[in-house]
PDB file of C-alpha atoms and ligand atoms in Angstrom:
ATOM      1  CA  MET P   1      16.544 -14.673   8.297  1.00 46.00           C
ATOM      2  CA  THR P   2      15.794 -11.306   9.587  1.00 51.00           C
ATOM      3  CA  ASN P   3      12.697 -10.039  11.442  1.00 57.00           C
ATOM      4  CA  ASN P   4      11.517  -7.140   8.473  1.00 57.00           C
ATOM      5  CA  PRO P   5       8.128  -5.865   9.305  1.00 72.00           C
ATOM      6  CA  GLU P   6       7.736  -4.028   6.340  1.00 90.00           C
ATOM      7  CA  PRO P   7       6.555  -5.874   3.154  1.00 95.00           C
ATOM      8  CA  LEU P   8       8.874  -5.687   0.029  1.00 96.00           C
ATOM      9  CA  ARG P   9       7.519  -3.145  -2.356  1.00 97.00           C
ATOM     10  CA  VAL P  10       7.063  -4.640  -5.852  1.00 98.00           C
ATOM     11  CA  ALA P  11       6.307  -2.517  -9.406  1.00 98.00           C
ATOM     12  CA  VAL P  12       5.126  -4.949 -12.044  1.00 98.00           C
ATOM     13  CA  LEU P  13       5.681  -4.136 -15.574  1.00 98.00           C
ATOM     14  CA  ALA P  14       3.329  -5.792 -18.225  1.00 98.00           C
ATOM     15  CA  SER P  15       2.294  -5.882 -22.078  1.00 97.00           C
ATOM     16  CA  GLY P  16      -0.257  -8.465 -22.389  1.00 95.00           C
ATOM     17  CA  THR P  17      -3.273 -10.773 -20.804  1.00 96.00           C
ATOM     18  CA  GLY P  18      -1.514 -10.205 -17.215  1.00 97.00           C
ATOM     19  CA  SER P  19      -2.064 -13.789 -16.097  1.00 97.00           C
ATOM     20  CA  LEU P  20       1.316 -13.526 -14.082  1.00 98.00           C
ATOM     21  CA  LEU P  21       0.610 -10.175 -12.851  1.00 98.00           C
ATOM     22  CA  GLN P  22      -2.858 -11.630 -11.581  1.00 98.00           C
ATOM     23  CA  ALA P  23      -1.111 -14.388  -9.579  1.00 98.00           C
ATOM     24  CA  ILE P  24       1.290 -11.944  -8.030  1.00 98.00           C
ATOM     25  CA  LEU P  25      -1.417  -9.985  -7.040  1.00 98.00           C
ATOM     26  CA  ASN P  26      -3.408 -12.560  -5.739  1.00 98.00           C
ATOM     27  CA  ALA P  27      -0.448 -13.866  -3.594  1.00 98.00           C
ATOM     28  CA  GLN P  28       0.138 -10.572  -1.691  1.00 97.00           C
ATOM     29  CA  ASP P  29       0.724 -10.988   1.889  1.00 94.00           C
ATOM     30  CA  SER P  30       2.827  -9.703   4.717  1.00 94.00           C
ATOM     31  CA  SER P  31       5.706 -10.486   2.427  1.00 95.00           C
ATOM     32  CA  TYR P  32       5.327  -8.291  -0.426  1.00 96.00           C
ATOM     33  CA  VAL P  33       2.842  -5.700  -1.890  1.00 97.00           C
ATOM     34  CA  VAL P  34       2.496  -4.544  -5.101  1.00 98.00           C
ATOM     35  CA  VAL P  35       2.623  -0.643  -5.390  1.00 98.00           C
ATOM     36  CA  GLY P  36       2.433  -0.183  -8.940  1.00 98.00           C
ATOM     37  CA  VAL P  37       1.721  -1.712 -12.146  1.00 98.00           C
ATOM     38  CA  PHE P  38       3.010  -0.287 -15.727  1.00 98.00           C
ATOM     39  CA  ALA P  39       2.551  -1.034 -19.272  1.00 98.00           C
ATOM     40  CA  ASP P  40       3.838   0.213 -22.562  1.00 98.00           C
ATOM     41  CA  LYS P  41       0.363   0.091 -24.127  1.00 98.00           C
ATOM     42  CA  PRO P  42      -3.391  -0.237 -22.819  1.00 98.00           C
ATOM     43  CA  CYS P  43      -3.591  -4.032 -22.387  1.00 98.00           C
ATOM     44  CA  GLU P  44      -5.607  -6.478 -20.171  1.00 98.00           C
ATOM     45  CA  ALA P  45      -3.056  -6.535 -17.601  1.00 98.00           C
ATOM     46  CA  ILE P  46      -3.871  -3.043 -16.813  1.00 98.00           C
ATOM     47  CA  ASP P  47      -7.651  -3.733 -16.555  1.00 98.00           C
ATOM     48  CA  ARG P  48      -6.716  -6.380 -14.192  1.00 98.00           C
ATOM     49  CA  ALA P  49      -4.891  -4.372 -12.000  1.00 98.00           C
ATOM     50  CA  ARG P  50      -7.375  -1.606 -12.008  1.00 97.00           C
ATOM     51  CA  ARG P  51     -10.150  -4.267 -11.090  1.00 97.00           C
ATOM     52  CA  HIS P  52      -8.105  -5.907  -8.419  1.00 97.00           C
ATOM     53  CA  ILE P  53      -8.989  -5.130  -4.587  1.00 94.00           C
ATOM     54  CA  PRO P  54      -7.342  -3.324  -3.402  1.00 93.00           C
ATOM     55  CA  ALA P  55      -5.866  -2.064  -6.634  1.00 93.00           C
ATOM     56  CA  PRO P  56      -2.120  -1.037  -6.779  1.00 91.00           C
ATOM     57  CA  GLN P  57      -1.396   2.558  -5.549  1.00 93.00           C
ATOM     58  CA  THR P  58      -0.157   3.544  -9.290  1.00 97.00           C
ATOM     59  CA  VAL P  59      -1.771   1.978 -12.530  1.00 98.00           C
ATOM     60  CA  GLN P  60      -0.262   3.551 -15.347  1.00 98.00           C
ATOM     61  CA  VAL P  61       0.136   3.076 -19.343  1.00 98.00           C
ATOM     62  CA  VAL P  62       3.495   4.861 -20.448  1.00 98.00           C
ATOM     63  CA  ASP P  63       2.706   4.529 -24.121  1.00 98.00           C
ATOM     64  CA  PHE P  64       5.440   3.531 -26.192  1.00 98.00           C
ATOM     65  CA  SER P  65       3.469   4.417 -29.239  1.00 97.00           C
ATOM     66  CA  LEU P  66       3.696   7.987 -28.439  1.00 97.00           C
ATOM     67  CA  PHE P  67       7.631   8.049 -28.457  1.00 97.00           C
ATOM     68  CA  GLY P  68       8.516   5.393 -31.144  1.00 94.00           C
ATOM     69  CA  GLN P  69      11.843   4.057 -31.664  1.00 94.00           C
ATOM     70  CA  ALA P  70      13.688   7.450 -32.560  1.00 96.00           C
ATOM     71  CA  ARG P  71      12.585   8.569 -28.973  1.00 97.00           C
ATOM     72  CA  ARG P  72      13.015   5.089 -27.284  1.00 97.00           C
ATOM     73  CA  PRO P  73      15.764   6.978 -24.294  1.00 98.00           C
ATOM     74  CA  GLN P  74      12.910   9.574 -23.326  1.00 98.00           C
ATOM     75  CA  TRP P  75      10.503   6.752 -23.139  1.00 98.00           C
ATOM     76  CA  ASN P  76      12.865   4.706 -21.027  1.00 98.00           C
ATOM     77  CA  SER P  77      13.356   8.086 -18.514  1.00 98.00           C
ATOM     78  CA  LEU P  78       9.712   8.391 -18.275  1.00 98.00           C
ATOM     79  CA  LEU P  79       9.022   4.917 -17.742  1.00 98.00           C
ATOM     80  CA  ALA P  80      12.000   5.233 -15.054  1.00 98.00           C
ATOM     81  CA  ASP P  81      10.360   8.593 -13.479  1.00 98.00           C
ATOM     82  CA  SER P  82       6.972   6.648 -13.142  1.00 98.00           C
ATOM     83  CA  VAL P  83       8.381   3.520 -11.757  1.00 98.00           C
ATOM     84  CA  ALA P  84      10.170   5.486  -9.082  1.00 98.00           C
ATOM     85  CA  ALA P  85       7.253   7.720  -8.217  1.00 97.00           C
ATOM     86  CA  SER P  86       6.288   4.124  -6.613  1.00 97.00           C
ATOM     87  CA  SER P  87       9.036   3.652  -4.606  1.00 97.00           C
ATOM     88  CA  PRO P  88       9.500  -0.100  -5.230  1.00 97.00           C
ATOM     89  CA  ASP P  89      12.194  -2.453  -3.759  1.00 96.00           C
ATOM     90  CA  VAL P  90      11.961  -4.549  -6.859  1.00 97.00           C
ATOM     91  CA  VAL P  91      10.671  -4.197 -10.244  1.00 98.00           C
ATOM     92  CA  VAL P  92       9.057  -7.529 -11.802  1.00 98.00           C
ATOM     93  CA  SER P  93       9.130  -7.531 -15.757  1.00 98.00           C
ATOM     94  CA  ALA P  94       5.871 -10.073 -15.939  1.00 98.00           C
ATOM     95  CA  GLY P  95       5.214 -10.331 -19.641  1.00 96.00           C
ATOM     96  CA  PHE P  96       6.800  -7.055 -20.427  1.00 97.00           C
ATOM     97  CA  MET P  97       7.708  -7.113 -24.173  1.00 94.00           C
ATOM     98  CA  ARG P  98      10.106  -3.954 -24.202  1.00 95.00           C
ATOM     99  CA  ILE P  99      13.674  -4.104 -23.964  1.00 94.00           C
ATOM    100  CA  LEU P 100      14.455  -1.998 -20.918  1.00 97.00           C
ATOM    101  CA  GLY P 101      17.203   0.684 -21.816  1.00 97.00           C
ATOM    102  CA  GLU P 102      20.218   2.040 -19.929  1.00 97.00           C
ATOM    103  CA  GLU P 103      18.004   4.989 -18.977  1.00 97.00           C
ATOM    104  CA  PHE P 104      15.680   2.599 -17.081  1.00 98.00           C
ATOM    105  CA  LEU P 105      18.713   0.106 -15.835  1.00 98.00           C
ATOM    106  CA  ASP P 106      20.801   3.022 -14.551  1.00 97.00           C
ATOM    107  CA  ARG P 107      18.327   3.401 -11.844  1.00 97.00           C
ATOM    108  CA  PHE P 108      16.778   0.020 -11.534  1.00 97.00           C
ATOM    109  CA  GLY P 109      19.708  -2.343 -12.582  1.00 95.00           C
ATOM    110  CA  GLY P 110      20.070  -5.064  -9.951  1.00 95.00           C
ATOM    111  CA  ARG P 111      16.759  -4.851  -8.766  1.00 97.00           C
ATOM    112  CA  THR P 112      14.755  -5.457 -11.922  1.00 98.00           C
ATOM    113  CA  ILE P 113      14.036  -9.324 -12.400  1.00 98.00           C
ATOM    114  CA  ASN P 114      12.264 -10.660 -15.567  1.00 98.00           C
ATOM    115  CA  THR P 115      10.099 -14.038 -16.062  1.00 98.00           C
ATOM    116  CA  HIS P 116      10.784 -15.896 -19.303  1.00 98.00           C
ATOM    117  CA  PRO P 117       9.295 -19.103 -20.482  1.00 98.00           C
ATOM    118  CA  ALA P 118      12.358 -21.252 -21.128  1.00 98.00           C
ATOM    119  CA  LEU P 119      15.602 -22.678 -19.562  1.00 98.00           C
ATOM    120  CA  LEU P 120      17.891 -19.845 -20.110  1.00 98.00           C
ATOM    121  CA  PRO P 121      20.387 -19.690 -21.794  1.00 98.00           C
ATOM    122  CA  LYS P 122      18.375 -21.675 -24.173  1.00 98.00           C
ATOM    123  CA  PHE P 123      15.828 -20.236 -26.348  1.00 98.00           C
ATOM    124  CA  PRO P 124      16.092 -16.204 -25.330  1.00 97.00           C
ATOM    125  CA  GLY P 125      14.258 -13.708 -26.927  1.00 96.00           C
ATOM    126  CA  ALA P 126      10.539 -13.208 -27.827  1.00 95.00           C
ATOM    127  CA  HIS P 127       9.464 -16.649 -29.188  1.00 97.00           C
ATOM    128  CA  ALA P 128      11.228 -19.156 -26.870  1.00 98.00           C
ATOM    129  CA  VAL P 129       8.192 -21.472 -26.454  1.00 98.00           C
ATOM    130  CA  ARG P 130       8.218 -21.807 -30.389  1.00 98.00           C
ATOM    131  CA  ASP P 131      11.539 -21.962 -30.696  1.00 98.00           C
ATOM    132  CA  ALA P 132      11.833 -24.867 -28.036  1.00 98.00           C
ATOM    133  CA  LEU P 133       9.346 -26.899 -30.166  1.00 98.00           C
ATOM    134  CA  ALA P 134      10.987 -26.363 -33.352  1.00 98.00           C
ATOM    135  CA  ALA P 135      14.280 -27.562 -31.750  1.00 98.00           C
ATOM    136  CA  GLY P 136      12.566 -30.595 -30.805  1.00 98.00           C
ATOM    137  CA  ALA P 137      13.215 -30.010 -26.881  1.00 98.00           C
ATOM    138  CA  LYS P 138      12.031 -32.673 -24.521  1.00 98.00           C
ATOM    139  CA  VAL P 139      11.996 -30.425 -21.726  1.00 98.00           C
ATOM    140  CA  THR P 140      12.084 -26.825 -21.557  1.00 98.00           C
ATOM    141  CA  GLY P 141      10.904 -24.575 -18.487  1.00 98.00           C
ATOM    142  CA  THR P 142      10.812 -21.277 -17.119  1.00 98.00           C
ATOM    143  CA  THR P 143      13.652 -18.887 -15.637  1.00 98.00           C
ATOM    144  CA  VAL P 144      13.580 -15.653 -13.386  1.00 98.00           C
ATOM    145  CA  HIS P 145      16.580 -13.765 -13.726  1.00 98.00           C
ATOM    146  CA  TYR P 146      18.039 -10.224 -13.049  1.00 97.00           C
ATOM    147  CA  VAL P 147      17.537  -8.073 -16.391  1.00 97.00           C
ATOM    148  CA  ASP P 148      20.885  -6.579 -17.694  1.00 96.00           C
ATOM    149  CA  ALA P 149      21.499  -4.665 -21.190  1.00 93.00           C
ATOM    150  CA  GLY P 150      21.493  -7.789 -22.990  1.00 93.00           C
ATOM    151  CA  VAL P 151      18.170  -9.854 -23.995  1.00 94.00           C
ATOM    152  CA  ASP P 152      17.388 -12.677 -21.187  1.00 95.00           C
ATOM    153  CA  THR P 153      21.249 -12.397 -20.554  1.00 96.00           C
ATOM    154  CA  GLY P 154      21.202 -11.540 -16.737  1.00 96.00           C
ATOM    155  CA  PRO P 155      22.358 -13.484 -13.793  1.00 97.00           C
ATOM    156  CA  VAL P 156      19.817 -16.706 -13.316  1.00 98.00           C
ATOM    157  CA  ILE P 157      17.720 -16.475  -9.858  1.00 97.00           C
ATOM    158  CA  GLU P 158      15.779 -19.701 -10.458  1.00 98.00           C
ATOM    159  CA  GLN P 159      14.578 -22.012 -13.125  1.00 98.00           C
ATOM    160  CA  ARG P 160      12.177 -24.956 -13.314  1.00 98.00           C
ATOM    161  CA  GLU P 161      11.620 -27.692 -15.760  1.00 98.00           C
ATOM    162  CA  VAL P 162       8.504 -28.065 -17.835  1.00 98.00           C
ATOM    163  CA  PRO P 163       8.252 -31.433 -19.842  1.00 98.00           C
ATOM    164  CA  VAL P 164       6.989 -30.947 -23.644  1.00 98.00           C
ATOM    165  CA  HIS P 165       4.338 -33.311 -24.367  1.00 97.00           C
ATOM    166  CA  PRO P 166       3.965 -35.426 -27.693  1.00 95.00           C
ATOM    167  CA  GLY P 167       1.299 -33.262 -29.880  1.00 96.00           C
ATOM    168  CA  ASP P 168       1.974 -29.880 -27.673  1.00 97.00           C
ATOM    169  CA  ASP P 169       1.181 -26.773 -29.613  1.00 98.00           C
ATOM    170  CA  GLU P 170       2.735 -23.244 -28.739  1.00 98.00           C
ATOM    171  CA  SER P 171      -0.370 -22.327 -26.837  1.00 98.00           C
ATOM    172  CA  MET P 172      -0.924 -25.668 -25.224  1.00 98.00           C
ATOM    173  CA  LEU P 173       2.820 -25.716 -23.866  1.00 98.00           C
ATOM    174  CA  HIS P 174       2.944 -21.933 -22.882  1.00 98.00           C
ATOM    175  CA  GLU P 175      -0.009 -22.611 -20.821  1.00 98.00           C
ATOM    176  CA  ARG P 176       1.748 -25.308 -18.932  1.00 98.00           C
ATOM    177  CA  ILE P 177       4.737 -23.268 -18.587  1.00 98.00           C
ATOM    178  CA  LYS P 178       2.927 -20.243 -17.236  1.00 98.00           C
ATOM    179  CA  THR P 179       1.172 -22.549 -14.560  1.00 98.00           C
ATOM    180  CA  VAL P 180       4.794 -22.909 -13.180  1.00 98.00           C
ATOM    181  CA  GLU P 181       5.866 -19.410 -13.997  1.00 98.00           C
ATOM    182  CA  ARG P 182       3.156 -17.777 -11.504  1.00 98.00           C
ATOM    183  CA  GLU P 183       4.059 -20.204  -8.853  1.00 98.00           C
ATOM    184  CA  MET P 184       7.795 -19.410  -9.273  1.00 98.00           C
ATOM    185  CA  ILE P 185       7.849 -15.734  -9.687  1.00 98.00           C
ATOM    186  CA  VAL P 186       5.639 -15.429  -6.249  1.00 98.00           C
ATOM    187  CA  ASP P 187       8.115 -17.925  -4.546  1.00 97.00           C
ATOM    188  CA  VAL P 188      10.931 -15.596  -5.808  1.00 97.00           C
ATOM    189  CA  LEU P 189       9.225 -12.545  -4.311  1.00 97.00           C
ATOM    190  CA  ARG P 190       8.671 -14.424  -0.914  1.00 96.00           C
ATOM    191  CA  GLY P 191      12.228 -15.565  -0.679  1.00 94.00           C
ATOM    192  CA  PHE P 192      13.633 -11.681  -1.391  1.00 91.00           C
ATOM    193  CA  ARG P 193      11.073 -10.645   1.415  1.00 77.00           C
ATOM    194  CA  SER P 194      12.908 -13.327   3.934  1.00 71.00           C
ATOM    195  CA  LEU P 195      16.433 -11.933   3.211  1.00 63.00           C
ATOM    196  CA  GLY P 196      15.343  -8.918   4.924  1.00 52.00           C
ATOM    197  CA  THR P 197      15.940  -4.983   3.420  1.00 43.00           C
ATOM    198  CA  ARG P 198      19.520  -4.816   3.448  1.00 37.00           C
ATOM    199  CA  ALA P 199      19.871  -7.972   1.540  1.00 41.00           C
ATOM    200  CA  ARG P 200      17.199  -7.283  -0.937  1.00 49.00           C
ATOM    201  CA  PRO P 201      18.049  -6.794  -4.772  1.00 61.00           C
ATOM    202  CA  GLY P 202      19.860  -3.315  -4.833  1.00 51.00           C
ATOM    203  CA  GLY P 203      19.859  -2.946  -0.965  1.00 40.00           C
TER     204      GLY P 203
HETATM  205  C1  GRF B   1       5.181 -15.402 -19.858  1.00 70.37           C
HETATM  206  O1  GRF B   1       5.159 -16.783 -20.162  1.00 70.37           O
HETATM  207  C2  GRF B   1       6.311 -14.466 -19.618  1.00 70.37           C
HETATM  208  O2  GRF B   1       7.313 -15.413 -19.319  1.00 70.37           O
HETATM  209  C3  GRF B   1       6.382 -14.103 -20.844  1.00 70.37           C
HETATM  210  O3  GRF B   1       5.115 -13.571 -21.289  1.00 70.37           O
HETATM  211  C4  GRF B   1       4.163 -14.353 -20.795  1.00 70.37           C
HETATM  212  C5  GRF B   1       3.237 -13.600 -19.913  1.00 70.37           C
HETATM  213  O4  GRF B   1       1.872 -13.864 -19.958  1.00 70.37           O
HETATM  214  N1  GRF B   1       7.522 -13.012 -20.855  1.00 70.37           N
HETATM  215  P1  GRF B   1       0.987 -13.068 -19.272  1.00 70.37           P
HETATM  216  O5  GRF B   1       0.602 -12.033 -20.084  1.00 70.37           O
HETATM  217  O6  GRF B   1       0.900 -12.600 -17.734  1.00 70.37           O
HETATM  218  O7  GRF B   1      -0.457 -13.970 -19.347  1.00 70.37           O
END
Protein backbone atom coordinates (compact mmCIF):
# COMPACT_ATOMS: atom_id res chain seq x y z
CA MET A 1 0.00 0.00 0.00
CA THR A 2 1.32 3.45 -0.94
CA ASN A 3 0.95 6.66 1.02
CA ASN A 4 -1.12 8.63 -1.44
CA PRO A 5 -2.24 11.88 0.25
CA GLU A 6 -4.87 12.70 -2.35
CA PRO A 7 -8.36 11.20 -2.04
CA LEU A 8 -9.68 9.33 -5.06
CA ARG A 9 -11.86 11.67 -7.15
CA VAL A 10 -15.20 9.97 -7.83
CA ALA A 11 -17.95 10.96 -10.28
CA VAL A 12 -21.31 9.22 -9.81
CA LEU A 13 -23.93 8.56 -12.52
CA ALA A 14 -27.50 7.91 -11.31
CA SER A 15 -31.06 7.86 -12.63
CA GLY A 16 -33.38 7.01 -9.76
CA THR A 17 -33.85 7.27 -6.03
CA GLY A 18 -30.12 7.45 -5.43
CA SER A 19 -29.83 5.39 -2.27
CA LEU A 20 -26.47 4.02 -3.47
CA LEU A 21 -25.35 7.58 -4.22
CA GLN A 22 -26.40 8.58 -0.70
CA ALA A 23 -24.29 5.79 0.81
CA ILE A 24 -21.31 6.88 -1.31
CA LEU A 25 -21.78 10.51 -0.26
CA ASN A 26 -22.18 9.62 3.43
CA ALA A 27 -19.03 7.48 3.52
CA GLN A 28 -16.66 10.07 2.00
CA ASP A 29 -13.48 10.35 4.03
CA SER A 30 -9.78 10.77 3.35
CA SER A 31 -9.91 7.85 0.90
CA TYR A 32 -12.31 9.33 -1.67
CA VAL A 33 -14.33 12.43 -2.47
CA VAL A 34 -17.39 12.76 -4.73
CA VAL A 35 -16.51 15.52 -7.20
CA GLY A 36 -19.56 15.24 -9.45
CA VAL A 37 -23.03 13.70 -9.73
CA PHE A 38 -24.65 13.32 -13.15
CA ALA A 39 -28.09 12.05 -14.19
CA ASP A 40 -29.85 11.43 -17.49
CA LYS A 41 -33.09 13.00 -16.20
CA PRO A 42 -34.30 14.98 -13.20
CA CYS A 43 -34.48 12.50 -10.31
CA GLU A 44 -34.26 12.05 -6.55
CA ALA A 45 -30.54 11.28 -6.84
CA ILE A 46 -29.91 14.82 -8.13
CA ASP A 47 -31.97 16.29 -5.27
CA ARG A 48 -30.01 14.23 -2.75
CA ALA A 49 -26.70 15.43 -4.20
CA ARG A 50 -27.80 19.07 -4.02
CA ARG A 51 -29.00 18.64 -0.41
CA HIS A 52 -25.83 16.93 0.74
CA ILE A 53 -23.40 18.98 2.83
CA PRO A 54 -20.91 19.60 1.41
CA ALA A 55 -22.54 19.15 -2.01
CA PRO A 56 -20.31 17.80 -4.79
CA GLN A 57 -18.67 20.50 -6.94
CA THR A 58 -20.83 19.54 -9.93
CA VAL A 59 -24.42 18.27 -9.84
CA GLN A 60 -25.83 18.11 -13.35
CA VAL A 61 -28.65 16.61 -15.41
CA VAL A 62 -27.51 15.72 -18.93
CA ASP A 63 -31.04 15.19 -20.15
CA PHE A 64 -31.35 12.23 -22.53
CA SER A 65 -34.89 13.24 -23.54
CA LEU A 66 -33.50 16.37 -25.24
CA PHE A 67 -31.47 14.09 -27.55
CA GLY A 68 -33.42 10.83 -27.98
CA GLN A 69 -32.25 7.59 -29.57
CA ALA A 70 -31.33 9.20 -32.90
CA ARG A 71 -28.82 11.53 -31.21
CA ARG A 72 -27.53 9.07 -28.61
CA PRO A 73 -23.86 9.61 -29.71
CA GLN A 74 -24.17 13.36 -29.11
CA TRP A 75 -25.69 12.73 -25.69
CA ASN A 76 -22.82 10.35 -24.82
CA SER A 77 -20.29 13.00 -25.91
CA LEU A 78 -21.96 15.70 -23.83
CA LEU A 79 -22.08 13.39 -20.81
CA ALA A 80 -18.38 12.61 -21.29
CA ASP A 81 -17.55 16.34 -21.54
CA SER A 82 -19.57 17.07 -18.40
CA VAL A 83 -17.97 14.26 -16.41
CA ALA A 84 -14.49 15.21 -17.66
CA ALA A 85 -14.95 18.75 -16.33
CA SER A 86 -15.00 17.30 -12.79
CA SER A 87 -11.64 15.50 -13.40
CA PRO A 88 -12.58 12.16 -11.84
CA ASP A 89 -10.23 9.23 -11.28
CA VAL A 90 -13.18 6.83 -11.27
CA VAL A 91 -16.77 6.99 -12.58
CA VAL A 92 -19.41 4.98 -10.69
CA SER A 93 -22.63 4.01 -12.41
CA ALA A 94 -24.91 3.63 -9.37
CA GLY A 95 -28.43 2.99 -10.57
CA PHE A 96 -27.76 4.70 -13.91
CA MET A 97 -30.29 3.26 -16.36
CA ARG A 98 -28.65 4.19 -19.69
CA ILE A 99 -26.13 2.16 -21.63
CA LEU A 100 -22.88 4.08 -22.00
CA GLY A 101 -21.75 4.33 -25.62
CA GLU A 102 -18.32 4.37 -27.23
CA GLU A 103 -18.19 8.19 -27.14
CA PHE A 104 -18.19 7.90 -23.34
CA LEU A 105 -16.18 4.69 -22.93
CA ASP A 106 -13.40 5.87 -25.28
CA ARG A 107 -12.63 8.45 -22.60
CA PHE A 108 -13.62 6.68 -19.39
CA GLY A 109 -13.35 2.96 -20.20
CA GLY A 110 -11.18 1.10 -17.71
CA ARG A 111 -12.18 3.48 -14.95
CA THR A 112 -15.97 3.30 -15.09
CA ILE A 113 -17.55 0.77 -12.73
CA ASN A 114 -21.16 -0.35 -12.27
CA THR A 115 -23.18 -1.88 -9.48
CA HIS A 116 -25.60 -4.59 -10.60
CA PRO A 117 -28.18 -6.35 -8.40
CA ALA A 118 -27.30 -9.96 -9.31
CA LEU A 119 -24.34 -12.33 -9.35
CA LEU A 120 -23.14 -11.73 -12.91
CA PRO A 121 -22.98 -13.38 -15.38
CA LYS A 122 -26.38 -14.50 -14.06
CA PHE A 123 -29.28 -12.12 -14.67
CA PRO A 124 -27.79 -9.21 -16.64
CA GLY A 125 -30.05 -6.38 -17.80
CA ALA A 126 -32.62 -4.05 -16.31
CA HIS A 127 -34.75 -6.65 -14.48
CA ALA A 128 -32.14 -8.65 -12.62
CA VAL A 129 -34.10 -9.05 -9.37
CA ARG A 130 -37.33 -10.01 -11.14
CA ASP A 131 -35.43 -12.47 -13.34
CA ALA A 132 -33.74 -14.12 -10.33
CA LEU A 133 -37.12 -14.63 -8.64
CA ALA A 134 -38.67 -15.97 -11.86
CA ALA A 135 -35.82 -18.47 -12.20
CA GLY A 136 -36.40 -19.72 -8.65
CA ALA A 137 -32.91 -18.74 -7.47
CA LYS A 138 -32.25 -19.55 -3.81
CA VAL A 139 -29.28 -17.21 -3.70
CA THR A 140 -28.66 -14.06 -5.69
CA GLY A 141 -26.55 -11.02 -4.84
CA THR A 142 -24.73 -8.06 -6.22
CA THR A 143 -21.73 -7.38 -8.44
CA VAL A 144 -19.39 -4.43 -8.93
CA HIS A 145 -17.74 -4.65 -12.35
CA TYR A 146 -15.94 -2.56 -14.93
CA VAL A 147 -18.20 -1.21 -17.65
CA ASP A 148 -17.47 -2.29 -21.21
CA ALA A 149 -19.48 -2.02 -24.44
CA GLY A 150 -21.80 -4.92 -23.50
CA VAL A 151 -24.72 -5.03 -21.10
CA ASP A 152 -23.30 -5.97 -17.67
CA THR A 153 -20.45 -7.93 -19.27
CA GLY A 154 -17.28 -6.20 -18.02
CA PRO A 155 -14.69 -7.77 -15.68
CA VAL A 156 -15.96 -8.43 -12.16
CA ILE A 157 -14.31 -6.53 -9.29
CA GLU A 158 -16.29 -7.94 -6.36
CA GLN A 159 -19.46 -9.94 -5.68
CA ARG A 160 -21.50 -10.59 -2.53
CA GLU A 161 -24.28 -13.11 -2.08
CA VAL A 162 -27.79 -12.36 -0.79
CA PRO A 163 -30.21 -15.19 0.10
CA VAL A 164 -33.69 -15.28 -1.44
CA HIS A 165 -36.26 -15.76 1.33
CA PRO A 166 -39.54 -17.67 0.88
CA GLY A 167 -42.26 -15.12 0.14
CA ASP A 168 -39.87 -12.47 -1.18
CA ASP A 169 -41.34 -10.17 -3.79
CA GLU A 170 -39.21 -8.09 -6.15
CA SER A 171 -39.13 -4.98 -3.99
CA MET A 172 -38.37 -6.87 -0.73
CA LEU A 173 -35.50 -8.76 -2.35
CA HIS A 174 -34.16 -5.69 -4.16
CA GLU A 175 -34.13 -3.71 -0.92
CA ARG A 176 -32.15 -6.49 0.81
CA ILE A 177 -29.71 -6.56 -2.11
CA LYS A 178 -29.32 -2.77 -2.04
CA THR A 179 -28.35 -2.90 1.65
CA VAL A 180 -25.39 -5.07 0.61
CA GLU A 181 -24.67 -3.01 -2.52
CA ARG A 182 -24.32 0.18 -0.46
CA GLU A 183 -21.61 -1.38 1.71
CA MET A 184 -19.84 -3.07 -1.16
CA ILE A 185 -19.50 -0.01 -3.42
CA VAL A 186 -18.00 1.99 -0.54
CA ASP A 187 -15.56 -0.85 0.21
CA VAL A 188 -14.54 -1.04 -3.47
CA LEU A 189 -13.88 2.72 -3.65
CA ARG A 190 -11.82 2.61 -0.47
CA GLY A 191 -9.92 -0.33 -1.93
CA PHE A 192 -9.02 1.67 -5.06
CA ARG A 193 -7.61 4.43 -2.87
CA SER A 194 -5.36 2.00 -1.05
CA LEU A 195 -3.86 0.98 -4.42
CA GLY A 196 -2.35 4.47 -4.85
CA THR A 197 -2.70 6.82 -7.82
CA ARG A 198 -0.66 4.92 -10.40
CA ALA A 199 -2.39 1.62 -9.77
CA ARG A 200 -5.89 3.07 -9.82
CA PRO A 201 -8.25 2.16 -12.62
CA GLY A 202 -7.07 3.89 -15.78
CA GLY A 203 -3.97 5.15 -13.93
C1 LIG B 1 -29.30 -0.73 -7.54
O1 LIG B 1 -29.82 -1.98 -7.20
C2 LIG B 1 -28.33 -0.86 -8.69
O2 LIG B 1 -27.58 -2.02 -8.67
C3 LIG B 1 -29.28 -0.88 -9.86
O3 LIG B 1 -30.22 0.12 -9.55
C4 LIG B 1 -30.35 0.20 -8.13
C5 LIG B 1 -30.16 1.65 -7.74
O4 LIG B 1 -30.83 1.97 -6.56
N1 LIG B 1 -28.58 -0.69 -11.11
P1 LIG B 1 -30.87 3.48 -6.03
O5 LIG B 1 -31.51 4.35 -7.10
O6 LIG B 1 -29.46 3.91 -5.77
O7 LIG B 1 -31.68 3.40 -4.78
